[in-house]
Amino acid sequence: MKEISVQELKEKLDKGEDFQLIDVREDFEYETSNIGGLSIPLGGILIEAEKVAKDKPVVVMCRSGKRSAAAIMQLEAQGYTNLSNLQGGILAWKAEIDPELNVY
């Protein structure tokens, strides 16, 4: 499974690169804090798979990296080959990029 660090993600965002960010945390978690990704909770990832781009890189994130890895495994079983897991999830983003971010 491909992985991306929070520093690499920040660079992509800063450069305005064309990619999709998917957040697979639950709605209440997303409402508490997010970094602008499309919210598709893990339980609905296959139901809403058509929302996940196939024609550009996709970064999948969650709180720590475990649920996003599970989502990637499910999507890769459906033929996706353009997915990267955000190492450490939003907790790493808070620790390394934005200490002011409100996480639970």
Coordinates of N, CA and C in Angstrom, one line a residue:
M1 N 0.8 -1.2 0.0 CA 0.0 0.0 0.0 C 0.9 1.2 0.0
K2 N 0.6 2.2 -0.9 CA 1.3 3.4 -1.0 C 0.9 4.3 0.2
E3 N 1.9 5.0 0.8 CA 1.7 5.9 1.9 C 2.2 7.3 1.5
I4 N 1.7 8.3 2.2 CA 2.1 9.7 2.0 C 2.2 10.3 3.4
S5 N 3.2 11.1 3.6 CA 3.4 11.7 4.9 C 2.6 13.0 5.0
V6 N 2.3 13.5 6.2 CA 1.6 14.8 6.3 C 2.3 15.9 5.6
Q7 N 3.7 15.9 5.7 CA 4.5 16.9 5.0 C 4.3 16.9 3.5
E8 N 4.2 15.6 2.9 CA 4.0 15.5 1.5 C 2.6 16.0 1.1
L9 N 1.6 15.7 2.0 CA 0.3 16.1 1.7 C 0.2 17.7 1.8
K10 N 0.8 18.3 2.7 CA 0.8 19.7 2.8 C 1.5 20.4 1.6
E11 N 2.5 19.8 1.1 CA 3.2 20.3 -0.1 C 2.2 20.2 -1.3
K12 N 1.5 19.1 -1.4 CA 0.5 18.9 -2.5 C -0.6 20.0 -2.4
L13 N -1.1 20.3 -1.2 CA -2.1 21.3 -1.0 C -1.5 22.7 -1.3
D14 N -0.3 23.0 -0.8 CA 0.3 24.3 -1.0 C 0.5 24.5 -2.5
K15 N 0.9 23.5 -3.3 CA 1.2 23.7 -4.7 C -0.1 23.7 -5.5
G16 N -1.2 23.3 -4.9 CA -2.5 23.2 -5.7 C -2.5 22.1 -6.6
E17 N -1.8 21.0 -6.3 CA -1.8 19.8 -7.2 C -3.2 19.2 -7.3
D18 N -3.4 18.6 -8.5 CA -4.7 18.0 -8.8 C -4.8 16.6 -8.2
F19 N -5.4 16.4 -7.0 CA -5.6 15.2 -6.4 C -6.9 15.2 -5.6
Q20 N -7.3 14.1 -5.1 CA -8.5 14.1 -4.3 C -8.2 13.6 -2.9
L21 N -8.7 14.2 -1.9 CA -8.5 13.9 -0.5 C -9.8 13.3 0.1
I22 N -9.8 12.1 0.5 CA -11.0 11.4 1.1 C -10.8 11.2 2.6
D23 N -11.7 11.6 3.4 CA -11.7 11.4 4.8 C -12.7 10.4 5.2
V24 N -12.2 9.2 5.8 CA -13.1 8.1 6.0 C -13.6 8.0 7.5
R25 N -13.4 9.1 8.3 CA -13.8 9.1 9.6 C -15.4 9.3 9.6
E26 N -16.0 9.1 10.8 CA -17.4 9.3 11.0 C -17.7 10.8 10.9
D27 N -19.0 11.1 10.5 CA -19.4 12.5 10.4 C -19.1 13.4 11.6
F28 N -19.3 12.9 12.8 CA -19.1 13.7 14.0 C -17.6 14.0 14.1
E29 N -16.7 13.1 13.7 CA -15.3 13.3 13.8 C -14.9 14.4 12.7
Y30 N -15.5 14.3 11.5 CA -15.2 15.2 10.5 C -15.7 16.6 10.9
E31 N -16.8 16.7 11.5 CA -17.3 18.0 12.0 C -16.5 18.6 13.1
T32 N -15.8 17.8 13.9 CA -14.9 18.3 14.9 C -13.7 18.9 14.3
S33 N -13.1 18.3 13.3 CA -11.9 18.8 12.7 C -11.8 18.1 11.3
N34 N -11.4 18.9 10.3 CA -11.1 18.3 9.0 C -10.1 19.3 8.3
I35 N -9.5 18.7 7.3 CA -8.6 19.5 6.5 C -9.1 19.7 5.0
G36 N -10.4 19.5 4.9 CA -11.0 19.8 3.6 C -11.3 18.7 2.7
G37 N -11.0 17.5 3.1 CA -11.3 16.3 2.3 C -12.8 16.0 2.1
L38 N -13.1 15.2 1.1 CA -14.5 14.7 1.0 C -14.8 13.7 2.0
S39 N -15.8 13.9 2.8 CA -16.2 12.9 3.8 C -17.0 11.8 3.3
I40 N -16.4 10.6 3.4 CA -17.1 9.3 3.1 C -16.7 8.3 4.2
P41 N -17.6 8.2 5.2 CA -17.2 7.3 6.3 C -16.9 5.9 5.9
L42 N -16.0 5.2 6.5 CA -15.5 3.9 6.1 C -16.6 2.9 5.8
G43 N -17.7 2.9 6.7 CA -18.8 2.0 6.5 C -19.5 2.2 5.1
G44 N -19.4 3.3 4.5 CA -20.0 3.6 3.2 C -19.1 3.7 2.0
I45 N -17.8 3.3 2.2 CA -16.8 3.5 1.2 C -17.2 2.8 -0.1
L46 N -17.7 1.6 0.0 CA -18.0 0.8 -1.2 C -19.3 1.3 -1.8
I47 N -20.2 1.7 -1.0 CA -21.5 2.2 -1.4 C -21.3 3.5 -2.2
E48 N -20.4 4.3 -1.8 CA -20.1 5.6 -2.4 C -18.8 5.6 -3.2
A49 N -18.4 4.5 -3.6 CA -17.1 4.3 -4.4 C -17.1 5.2 -5.6
E50 N -18.2 5.4 -6.2 CA -18.3 6.2 -7.5 C -17.8 7.7 -7.2
K51 N -17.8 8.1 -6.0 CA -17.3 9.5 -5.6 C -15.8 9.5 -5.6
V52 N -15.1 8.4 -5.6 CA -13.6 8.3 -5.5 C -13.1 8.3 -6.9
A53 N -12.2 9.3 -7.1 CA -11.6 9.5 -8.5 C -10.8 8.3 -8.9
K54 N -10.8 7.9 -10.2 CA -10.0 6.9 -10.7 C -8.9 7.5 -11.6
D55 N -9.1 8.8 -12.0 CA -8.3 9.4 -13.0 C -7.2 10.4 -12.5
K56 N -7.1 10.4 -11.1 CA -6.0 11.2 -10.5 C -5.7 10.6 -9.2
P57 N -4.5 11.1 -8.6 CA -4.2 10.5 -7.3 C -5.2 10.8 -6.2
V58 N -5.4 9.8 -5.3 CA -6.3 10.0 -4.2 C -5.6 9.7 -2.9
V59 N -5.7 10.6 -1.9 CA -5.1 10.4 -0.6 C -6.3 10.1 0.3
V60 N -6.2 9.0 1.1 CA -7.3 8.6 2.0 C -6.7 8.8 3.4
M61 N -7.6 9.4 4.2 CA -7.1 9.7 5.6 C -8.2 9.4 6.6
C62 N -7.8 9.2 7.9 CA -8.7 9.0 9.0 C -8.0 9.6 10.2
R63 N -8.3 9.1 11.4 CA -7.7 9.6 12.6 C -6.3 9.3 12.8
S64 N -5.9 8.0 12.5 CA -4.6 7.5 12.8 C -3.9 6.8 11.6
G65 N -4.7 6.4 10.6 CA -4.2 5.7 9.5 C -4.7 4.3 9.3
K66 N -5.4 3.8 10.4 CA -5.9 2.4 10.3 C -7.1 2.2 9.5
R67 N -8.1 3.1 9.7 CA -9.4 3.0 8.9 C -9.1 3.3 7.5
S68 N -8.3 4.3 7.2 CA -8.0 4.7 5.8 C -7.3 3.5 5.1
A69 N -6.4 2.8 5.8 CA -5.8 1.6 5.2 C -6.9 0.5 4.9
A70 N -7.8 0.4 5.8 CA -8.9 -0.6 5.5 C -9.7 -0.2 4.3
A71 N -10.0 1.1 4.2 CA -10.7 1.7 3.1 C -10.0 1.4 1.8
I72 N -8.7 1.6 1.8 CA -7.8 1.4 0.6 C -7.9 -0.1 0.2
M73 N -7.8 -1.0 1.2 CA -7.8 -2.4 0.8 C -9.2 -2.7 0.2
Q74 N -10.3 -2.2 0.7 CA -11.6 -2.4 0.1 C -11.6 -1.9 -1.4
L75 N -11.1 -0.7 -1.5 CA -11.2 0.0 -2.9 C -10.2 -0.7 -3.9
E76 N -9.1 -1.1 -3.4 CA -8.1 -1.8 -4.3 C -8.7 -3.1 -4.8
A77 N -9.5 -3.8 -3.9 CA -10.2 -5.0 -4.3 C -11.2 -4.7 -5.4
Q78 N -11.6 -3.5 -5.6 CA -12.5 -3.1 -6.6 C -11.8 -2.6 -7.9
G79 N -10.5 -2.6 -7.8 CA -9.7 -2.2 -9.0 C -9.0 -0.9 -8.9
Y80 N -9.1 -0.2 -7.8 CA -8.4 1.1 -7.7 C -6.9 0.9 -7.6
T81 N -6.1 1.7 -8.3 CA -4.7 1.6 -8.2 C -4.0 3.0 -7.9
N82 N -4.8 4.0 -7.6 CA -4.3 5.4 -7.5 C -4.4 5.9 -6.1
L83 N -4.4 5.0 -5.1 CA -4.7 5.4 -3.7 C -3.4 5.5 -2.8
S84 N -3.4 6.5 -1.9 CA -2.3 6.5 -0.9 C -2.9 6.8 0.4
N85 N -2.3 6.1 1.4 CA -2.8 6.3 2.8 C -2.0 7.4 3.5
L86 N -2.7 8.3 4.2 CA -2.0 9.3 5.0 C -1.5 8.7 6.3
Q87 N -0.2 8.7 6.4 CA 0.5 8.1 7.5 C 0.1 9.0 8.8
G88 N -0.4 8.3 9.8 CA -0.7 8.9 11.1 C -2.0 9.7 11.1
G89 N -2.6 9.9 10.0 CA -3.9 10.5 9.9 C -4.0 12.0 10.4
I90 N -5.1 12.4 10.9 CA -5.3 13.7 11.4 C -4.5 14.0 12.6
L91 N -4.2 12.9 13.4 CA -3.4 13.1 14.6 C -2.0 13.6 14.2
A92 N -1.4 13.0 13.1 CA -0.1 13.4 12.7 C -0.1 14.8 12.1
W93 N -1.3 15.2 11.4 CA -1.4 16.5 10.9 C -1.4 17.5 12.0
K94 N -2.1 17.2 13.1 CA -2.1 18.1 14.3 C -0.7 18.2 14.8
A95 N 0.0 17.1 15.0 CA 1.3 17.1 15.6 C 2.4 17.8 14.8
E96 N 2.3 17.6 13.5 CA 3.4 18.1 12.6 C 3.1 19.4 11.8
I97 N 1.8 19.6 11.6 CA 1.5 20.7 10.6 C 0.7 21.8 11.4
D98 N -0.4 21.4 12.1 CA -1.3 22.4 12.7 C -1.7 22.1 14.1
P99 N -0.8 22.5 15.0 CA -1.0 22.2 16.5 C -2.3 22.8 17.0
E100 N -2.9 23.8 16.3 CA -4.1 24.5 16.8 C -5.4 23.6 16.4
L101 N -5.2 22.6 15.6 CA -6.3 21.9 15.1 C -7.0 21.2 16.3
N102 N -8.3 21.2 16.3 CA -9.1 20.6 17.4 C -9.3 19.1 17.1
V103 N -8.6 18.2 17.8 CA -8.9 16.8 17.6 C -9.3 16.2 18.9
Y104 N -10.0 15.1 18.9 CA -10.6 14.5 20.1 C -9.6 13.4 20.6

